[in-house]
PDB file of C-alpha atoms in Angstrom:
ATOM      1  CA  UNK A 291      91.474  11.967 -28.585  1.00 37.00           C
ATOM      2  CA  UNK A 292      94.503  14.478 -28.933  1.00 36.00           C
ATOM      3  CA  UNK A 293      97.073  13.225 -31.598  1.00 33.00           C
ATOM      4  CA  UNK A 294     100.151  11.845 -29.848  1.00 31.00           C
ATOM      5  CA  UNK A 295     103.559  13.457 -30.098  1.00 27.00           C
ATOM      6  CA  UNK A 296     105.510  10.699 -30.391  1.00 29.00           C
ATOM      7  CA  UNK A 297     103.757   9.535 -33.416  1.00 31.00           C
ATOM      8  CA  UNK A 298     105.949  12.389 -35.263  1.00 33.00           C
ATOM      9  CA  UNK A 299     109.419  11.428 -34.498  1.00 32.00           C
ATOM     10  CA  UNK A 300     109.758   8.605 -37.389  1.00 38.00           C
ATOM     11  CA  UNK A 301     107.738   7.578 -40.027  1.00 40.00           C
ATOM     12  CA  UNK A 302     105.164   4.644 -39.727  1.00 39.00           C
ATOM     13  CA  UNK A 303     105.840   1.402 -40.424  1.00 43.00           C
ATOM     14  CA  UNK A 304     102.610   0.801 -42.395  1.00 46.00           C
ATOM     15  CA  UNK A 305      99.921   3.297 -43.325  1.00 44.00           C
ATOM     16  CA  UNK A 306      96.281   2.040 -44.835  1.00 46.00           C
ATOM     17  CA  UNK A 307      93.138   3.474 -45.511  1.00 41.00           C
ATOM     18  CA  UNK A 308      90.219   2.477 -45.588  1.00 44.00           C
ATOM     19  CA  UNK A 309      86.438   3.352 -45.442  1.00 42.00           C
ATOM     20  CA  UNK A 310      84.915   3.460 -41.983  1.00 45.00           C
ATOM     21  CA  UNK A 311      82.083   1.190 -41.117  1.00 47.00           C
ATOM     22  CA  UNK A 312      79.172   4.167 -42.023  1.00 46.00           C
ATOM     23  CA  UNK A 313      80.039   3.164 -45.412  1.00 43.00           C
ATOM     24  CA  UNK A 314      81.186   5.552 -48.242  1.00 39.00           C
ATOM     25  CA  UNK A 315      79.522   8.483 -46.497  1.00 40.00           C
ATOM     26  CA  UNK A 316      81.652   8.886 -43.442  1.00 48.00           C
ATOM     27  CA  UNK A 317      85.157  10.096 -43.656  1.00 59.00           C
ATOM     28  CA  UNK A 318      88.047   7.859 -44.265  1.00 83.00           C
ATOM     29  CA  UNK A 319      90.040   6.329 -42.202  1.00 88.00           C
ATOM     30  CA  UNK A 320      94.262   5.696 -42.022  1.00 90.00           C
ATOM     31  CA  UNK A 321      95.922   2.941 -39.742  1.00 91.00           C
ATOM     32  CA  UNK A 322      99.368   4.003 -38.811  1.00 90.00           C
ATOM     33  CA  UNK A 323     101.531   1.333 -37.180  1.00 90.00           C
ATOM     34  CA  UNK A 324     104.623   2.140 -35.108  1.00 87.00           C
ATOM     35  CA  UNK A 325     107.361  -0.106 -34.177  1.00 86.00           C
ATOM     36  CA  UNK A 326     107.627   2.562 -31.038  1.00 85.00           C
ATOM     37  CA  UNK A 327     104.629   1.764 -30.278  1.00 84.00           C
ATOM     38  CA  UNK A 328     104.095  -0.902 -28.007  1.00 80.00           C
ATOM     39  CA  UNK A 329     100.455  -1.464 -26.291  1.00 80.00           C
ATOM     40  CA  UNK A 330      98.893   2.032 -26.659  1.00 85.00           C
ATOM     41  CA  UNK A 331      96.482   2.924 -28.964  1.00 88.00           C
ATOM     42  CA  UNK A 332      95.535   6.317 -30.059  1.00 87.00           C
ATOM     43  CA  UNK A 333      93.230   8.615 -32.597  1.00 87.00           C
ATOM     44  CA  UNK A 334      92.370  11.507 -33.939  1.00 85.00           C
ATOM     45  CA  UNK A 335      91.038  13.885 -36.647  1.00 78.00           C
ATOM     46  CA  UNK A 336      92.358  15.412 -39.694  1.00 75.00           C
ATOM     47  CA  UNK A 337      90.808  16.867 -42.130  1.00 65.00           C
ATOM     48  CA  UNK A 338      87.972  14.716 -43.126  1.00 67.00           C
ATOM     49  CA  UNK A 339      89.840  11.900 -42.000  1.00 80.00           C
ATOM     50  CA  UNK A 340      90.111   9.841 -38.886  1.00 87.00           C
ATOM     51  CA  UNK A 341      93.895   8.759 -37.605  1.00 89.00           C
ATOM     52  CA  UNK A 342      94.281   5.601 -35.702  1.00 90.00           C
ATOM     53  CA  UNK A 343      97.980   4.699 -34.261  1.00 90.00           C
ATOM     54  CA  UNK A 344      98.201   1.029 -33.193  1.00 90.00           C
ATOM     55  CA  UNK A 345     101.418  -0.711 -32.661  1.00 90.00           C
ATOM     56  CA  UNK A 346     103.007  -2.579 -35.511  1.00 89.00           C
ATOM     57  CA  UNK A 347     102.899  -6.066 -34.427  1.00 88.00           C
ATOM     58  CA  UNK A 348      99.000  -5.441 -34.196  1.00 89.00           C
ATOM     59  CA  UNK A 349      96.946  -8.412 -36.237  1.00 90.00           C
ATOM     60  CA  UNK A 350      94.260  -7.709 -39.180  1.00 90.00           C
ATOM     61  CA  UNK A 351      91.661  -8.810 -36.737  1.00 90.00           C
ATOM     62  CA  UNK A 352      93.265  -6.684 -33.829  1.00 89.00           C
ATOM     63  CA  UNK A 353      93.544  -3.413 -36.022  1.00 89.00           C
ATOM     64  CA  UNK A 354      89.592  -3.756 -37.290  1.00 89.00           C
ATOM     65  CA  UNK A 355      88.643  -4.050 -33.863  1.00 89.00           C
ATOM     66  CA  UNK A 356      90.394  -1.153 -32.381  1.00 89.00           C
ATOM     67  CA  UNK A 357      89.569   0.867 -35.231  1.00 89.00           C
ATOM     68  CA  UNK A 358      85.937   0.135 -34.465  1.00 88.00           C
ATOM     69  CA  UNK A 359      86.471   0.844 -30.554  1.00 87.00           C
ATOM     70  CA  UNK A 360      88.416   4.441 -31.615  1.00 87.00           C
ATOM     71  CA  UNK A 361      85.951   5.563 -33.749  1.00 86.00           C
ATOM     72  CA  UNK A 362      83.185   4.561 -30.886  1.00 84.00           C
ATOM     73  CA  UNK A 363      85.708   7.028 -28.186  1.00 83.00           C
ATOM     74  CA  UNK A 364      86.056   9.682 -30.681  1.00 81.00           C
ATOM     75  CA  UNK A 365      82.761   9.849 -31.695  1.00 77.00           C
ATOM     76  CA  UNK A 366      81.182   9.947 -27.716  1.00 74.00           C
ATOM     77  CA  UNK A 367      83.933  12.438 -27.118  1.00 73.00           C
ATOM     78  CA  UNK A 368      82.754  14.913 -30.142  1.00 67.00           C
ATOM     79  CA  UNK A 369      78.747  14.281 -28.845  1.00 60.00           C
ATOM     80  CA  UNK A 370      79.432  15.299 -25.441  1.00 61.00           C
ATOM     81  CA  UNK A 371      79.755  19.274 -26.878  1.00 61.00           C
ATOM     82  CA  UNK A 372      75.367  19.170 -26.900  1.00 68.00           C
ATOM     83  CA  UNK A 373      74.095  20.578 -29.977  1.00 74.00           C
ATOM     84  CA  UNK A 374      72.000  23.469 -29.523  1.00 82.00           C
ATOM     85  CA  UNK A 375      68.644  23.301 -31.075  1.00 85.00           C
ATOM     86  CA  UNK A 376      69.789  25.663 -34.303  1.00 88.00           C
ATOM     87  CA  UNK A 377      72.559  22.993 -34.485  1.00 89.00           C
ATOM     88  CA  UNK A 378      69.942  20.258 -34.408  1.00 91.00           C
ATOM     89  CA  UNK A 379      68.037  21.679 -37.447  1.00 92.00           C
ATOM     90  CA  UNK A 380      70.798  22.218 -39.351  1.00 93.00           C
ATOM     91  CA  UNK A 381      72.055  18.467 -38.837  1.00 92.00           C
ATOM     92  CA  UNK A 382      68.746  17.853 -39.846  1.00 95.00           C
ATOM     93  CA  UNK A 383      68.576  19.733 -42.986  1.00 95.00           C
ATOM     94  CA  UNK A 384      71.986  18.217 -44.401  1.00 94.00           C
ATOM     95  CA  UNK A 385      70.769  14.402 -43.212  1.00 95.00           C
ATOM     96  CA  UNK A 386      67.428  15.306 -45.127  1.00 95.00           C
ATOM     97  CA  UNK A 387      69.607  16.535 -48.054  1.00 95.00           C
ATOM     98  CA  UNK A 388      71.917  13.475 -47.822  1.00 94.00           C
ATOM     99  CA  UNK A 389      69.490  10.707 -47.651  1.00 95.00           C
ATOM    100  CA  UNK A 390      66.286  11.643 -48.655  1.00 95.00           C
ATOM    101  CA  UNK A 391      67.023  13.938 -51.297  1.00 94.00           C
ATOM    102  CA  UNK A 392      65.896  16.984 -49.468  1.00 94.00           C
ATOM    103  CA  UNK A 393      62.025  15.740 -49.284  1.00 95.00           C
ATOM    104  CA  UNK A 394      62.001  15.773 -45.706  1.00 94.00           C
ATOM    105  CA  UNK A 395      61.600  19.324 -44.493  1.00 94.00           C
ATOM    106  CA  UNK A 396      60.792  19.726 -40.979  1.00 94.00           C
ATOM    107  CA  UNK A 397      59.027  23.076 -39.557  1.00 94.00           C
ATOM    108  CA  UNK A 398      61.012  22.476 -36.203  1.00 94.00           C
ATOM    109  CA  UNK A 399      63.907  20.322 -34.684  1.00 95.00           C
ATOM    110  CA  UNK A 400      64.702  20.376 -30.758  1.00 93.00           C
ATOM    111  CA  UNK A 401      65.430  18.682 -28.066  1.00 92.00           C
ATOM    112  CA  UNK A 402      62.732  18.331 -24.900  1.00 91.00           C
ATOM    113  CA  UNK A 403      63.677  16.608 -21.462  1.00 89.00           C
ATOM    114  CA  UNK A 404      59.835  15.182 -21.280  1.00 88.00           C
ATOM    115  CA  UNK A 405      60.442  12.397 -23.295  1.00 81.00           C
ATOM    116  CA  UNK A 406      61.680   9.235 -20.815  1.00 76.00           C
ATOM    117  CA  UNK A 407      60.272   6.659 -23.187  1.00 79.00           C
ATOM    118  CA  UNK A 408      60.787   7.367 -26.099  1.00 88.00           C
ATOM    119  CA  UNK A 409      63.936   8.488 -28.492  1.00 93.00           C
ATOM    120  CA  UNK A 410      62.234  10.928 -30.364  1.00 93.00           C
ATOM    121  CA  UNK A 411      58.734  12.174 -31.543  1.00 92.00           C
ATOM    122  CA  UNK A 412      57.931  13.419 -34.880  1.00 92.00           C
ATOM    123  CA  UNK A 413      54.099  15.120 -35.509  1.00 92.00           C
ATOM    124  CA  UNK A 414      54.093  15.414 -39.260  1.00 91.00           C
ATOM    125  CA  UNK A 415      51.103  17.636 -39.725  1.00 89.00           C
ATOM    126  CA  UNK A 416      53.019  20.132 -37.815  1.00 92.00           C
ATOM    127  CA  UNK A 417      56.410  19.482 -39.278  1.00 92.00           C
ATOM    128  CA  UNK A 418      57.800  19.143 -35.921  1.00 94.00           C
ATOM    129  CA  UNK A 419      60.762  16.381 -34.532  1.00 96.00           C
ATOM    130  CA  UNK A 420      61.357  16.361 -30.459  1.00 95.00           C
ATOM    131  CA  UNK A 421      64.761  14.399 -29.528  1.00 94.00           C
ATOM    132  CA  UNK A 422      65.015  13.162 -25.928  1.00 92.00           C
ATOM    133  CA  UNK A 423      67.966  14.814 -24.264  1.00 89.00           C
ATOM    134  CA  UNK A 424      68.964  11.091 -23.128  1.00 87.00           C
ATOM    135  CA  UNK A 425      70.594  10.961 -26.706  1.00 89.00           C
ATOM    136  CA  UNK A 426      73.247  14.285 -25.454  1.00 85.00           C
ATOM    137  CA  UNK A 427      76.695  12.295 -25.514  1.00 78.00           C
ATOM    138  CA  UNK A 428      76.119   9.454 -27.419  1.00 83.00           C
ATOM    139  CA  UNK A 429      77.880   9.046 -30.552  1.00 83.00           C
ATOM    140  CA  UNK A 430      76.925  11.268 -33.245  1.00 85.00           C
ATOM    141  CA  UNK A 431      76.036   8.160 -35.778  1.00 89.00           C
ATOM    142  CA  UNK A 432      73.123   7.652 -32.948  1.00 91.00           C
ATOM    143  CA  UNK A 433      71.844  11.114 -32.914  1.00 92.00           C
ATOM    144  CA  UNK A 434      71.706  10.849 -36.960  1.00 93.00           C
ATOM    145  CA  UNK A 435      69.886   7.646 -36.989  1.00 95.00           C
ATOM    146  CA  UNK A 436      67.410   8.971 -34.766  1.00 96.00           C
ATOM    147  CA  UNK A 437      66.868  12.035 -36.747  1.00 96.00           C
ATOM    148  CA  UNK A 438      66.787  10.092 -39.784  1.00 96.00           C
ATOM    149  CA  UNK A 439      64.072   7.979 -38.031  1.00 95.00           C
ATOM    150  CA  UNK A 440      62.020  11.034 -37.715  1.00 96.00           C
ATOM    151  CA  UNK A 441      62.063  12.829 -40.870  1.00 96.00           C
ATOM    152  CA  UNK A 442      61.179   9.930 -42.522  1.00 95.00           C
ATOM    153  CA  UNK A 443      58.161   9.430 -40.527  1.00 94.00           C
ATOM    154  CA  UNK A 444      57.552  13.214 -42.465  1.00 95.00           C
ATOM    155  CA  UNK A 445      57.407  11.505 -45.727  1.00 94.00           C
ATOM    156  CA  UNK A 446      55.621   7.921 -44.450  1.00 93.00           C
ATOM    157  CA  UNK A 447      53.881   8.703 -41.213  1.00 86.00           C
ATOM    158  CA  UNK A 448      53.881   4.553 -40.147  1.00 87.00           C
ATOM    159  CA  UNK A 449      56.563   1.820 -39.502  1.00 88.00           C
ATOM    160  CA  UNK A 450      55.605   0.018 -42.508  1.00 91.00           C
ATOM    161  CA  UNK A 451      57.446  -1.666 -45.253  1.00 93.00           C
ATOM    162  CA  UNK A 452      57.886   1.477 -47.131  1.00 93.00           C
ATOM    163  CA  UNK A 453      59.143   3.449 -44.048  1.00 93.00           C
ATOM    164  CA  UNK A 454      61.938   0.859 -43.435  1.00 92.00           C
ATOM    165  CA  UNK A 455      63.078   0.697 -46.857  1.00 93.00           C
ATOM    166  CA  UNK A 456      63.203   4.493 -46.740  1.00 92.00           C
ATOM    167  CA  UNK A 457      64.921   4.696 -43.404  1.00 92.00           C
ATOM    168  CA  UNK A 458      67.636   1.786 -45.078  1.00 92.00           C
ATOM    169  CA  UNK A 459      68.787   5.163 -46.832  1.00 93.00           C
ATOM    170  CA  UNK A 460      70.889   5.753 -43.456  1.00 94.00           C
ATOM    171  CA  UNK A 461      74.192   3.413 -44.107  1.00 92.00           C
ATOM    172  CA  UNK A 462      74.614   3.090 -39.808  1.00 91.00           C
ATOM    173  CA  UNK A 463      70.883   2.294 -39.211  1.00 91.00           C
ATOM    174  CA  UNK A 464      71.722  -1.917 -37.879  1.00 91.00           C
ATOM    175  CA  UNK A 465      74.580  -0.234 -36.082  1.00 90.00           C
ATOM    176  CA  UNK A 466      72.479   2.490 -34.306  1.00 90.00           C
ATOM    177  CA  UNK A 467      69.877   0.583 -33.393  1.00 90.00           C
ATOM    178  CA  UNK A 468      72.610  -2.061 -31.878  1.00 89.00           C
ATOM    179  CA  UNK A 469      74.009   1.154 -29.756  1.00 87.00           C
ATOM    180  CA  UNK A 470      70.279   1.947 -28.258  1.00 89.00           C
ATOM    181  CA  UNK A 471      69.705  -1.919 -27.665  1.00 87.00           C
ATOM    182  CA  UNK A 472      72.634  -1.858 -25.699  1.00 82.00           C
ATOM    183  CA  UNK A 473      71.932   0.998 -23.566  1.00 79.00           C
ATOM    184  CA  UNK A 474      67.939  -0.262 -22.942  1.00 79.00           C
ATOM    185  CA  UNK A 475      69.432  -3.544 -22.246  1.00 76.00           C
ATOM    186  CA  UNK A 476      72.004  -2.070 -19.584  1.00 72.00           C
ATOM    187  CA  UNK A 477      69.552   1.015 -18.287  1.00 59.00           C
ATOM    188  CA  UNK A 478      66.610   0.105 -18.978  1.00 55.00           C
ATOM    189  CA  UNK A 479      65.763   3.411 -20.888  1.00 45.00           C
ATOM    190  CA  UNK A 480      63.244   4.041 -23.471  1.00 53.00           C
ATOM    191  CA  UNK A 481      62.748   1.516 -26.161  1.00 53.00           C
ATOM    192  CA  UNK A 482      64.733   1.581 -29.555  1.00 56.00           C
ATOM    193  CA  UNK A 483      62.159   3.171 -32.697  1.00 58.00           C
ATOM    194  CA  UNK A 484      60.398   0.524 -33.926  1.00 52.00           C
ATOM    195  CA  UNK A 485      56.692  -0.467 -35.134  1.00 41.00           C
ATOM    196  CA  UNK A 486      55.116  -0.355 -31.603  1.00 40.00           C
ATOM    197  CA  UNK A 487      55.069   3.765 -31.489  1.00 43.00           C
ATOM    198  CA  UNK A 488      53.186   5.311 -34.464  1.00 41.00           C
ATOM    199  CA  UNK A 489      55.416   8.012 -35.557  1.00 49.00           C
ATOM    200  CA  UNK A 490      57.186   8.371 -32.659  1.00 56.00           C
ATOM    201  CA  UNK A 491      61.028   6.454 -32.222  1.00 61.00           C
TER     202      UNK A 491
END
């Protein structure tokens, strides 16, 4: 969401920071509270930080869960721009980097529109990861998860015990898998990834 003007013309009550629910990972994020402000609730980026505005008589328990519900808008807002498939590999690359130290080094990353039940498909003897273009504009934690899902099925082809502990690498795995319950819940889509689907999400 576009920073808001108003936020400008005085100083905020109260600033804080704190780490986003992604864990230490994910950028920061500052609460600014504003007497002005009465019921509206804004945010935005800056730098490698995320900027909620809330109004100052906001509780604890409010400000946590409009933070969460921000961060959920900003981050839908960003996925909507639909990676391209270079884009995909490269996101791929860094996630490998990040959480698997690099091991997981796919041949090819892109996304197919054949794929209506099912997240994602990984064929490890080719190197290859397929993500189902249902996963354009959701939040960007959700398109990691399911790539993370997928390159580690290059390193441990089943859903076993050491594929999950692997996969627990990924600090927004419980959330991301939430998200896609949600959405097969309310549409009925494909299933989340788990152990019914060998190698595939």
């Amino acid at each position: 969401m576009p920073a808001d003007p108003l936020h400008r013309a005085g100083k905020p009550q109260r600033s804080t920071t704190s780490q986003p629910p992604g864990g230490p990972g994910a950028s920061a994020i500052e609460v600014r509270r504003s007497a002005r402000r009465r019921r509206t609730v804004s945010a935005y980026r800056e730098g490698d930080r995320t900027v909620v505005l809330i109004p100052a008589r906001m509780s604890k328990a409010e400000e946590q869960r409009w933070v969460t519900v921000m961060l959920d808008k900003l981050a839908a807002q960003e996925s909507r721009r639909v990676l391209g498939d270079a884009e995909l590999a490269e996101r791929a690359e860094r996630l490998s980097a990040q959480y698997f130290d690099g091991r997981a080094r796919p041949a090819s990353v892109r996304w197919v529109t054949n794929q209506n039940t099912r997240w994602g498909s990984c064929t490890p003897a080719e190197g290859s990861i397929r993500l189902s273009h249902r996963l354009q504009g959701m939040p960007e934690y959700v398109i990691d998860y399911v790539l993370c899902h997928e390159l580690a099925h290059l390193l441990v082809p089943g859903h076993g015990p050491d594929f999950w502990r692997l996969l627990e690498a990924y600090p927004r795995t419980e959330r991301a898998r939430g998200y896609l319950e949600g959405v097969v819940a309310a549409a009925r889509l494909p299933h989340v990834p788990g152990a019914r689907d060998e190698g595939d999400a």
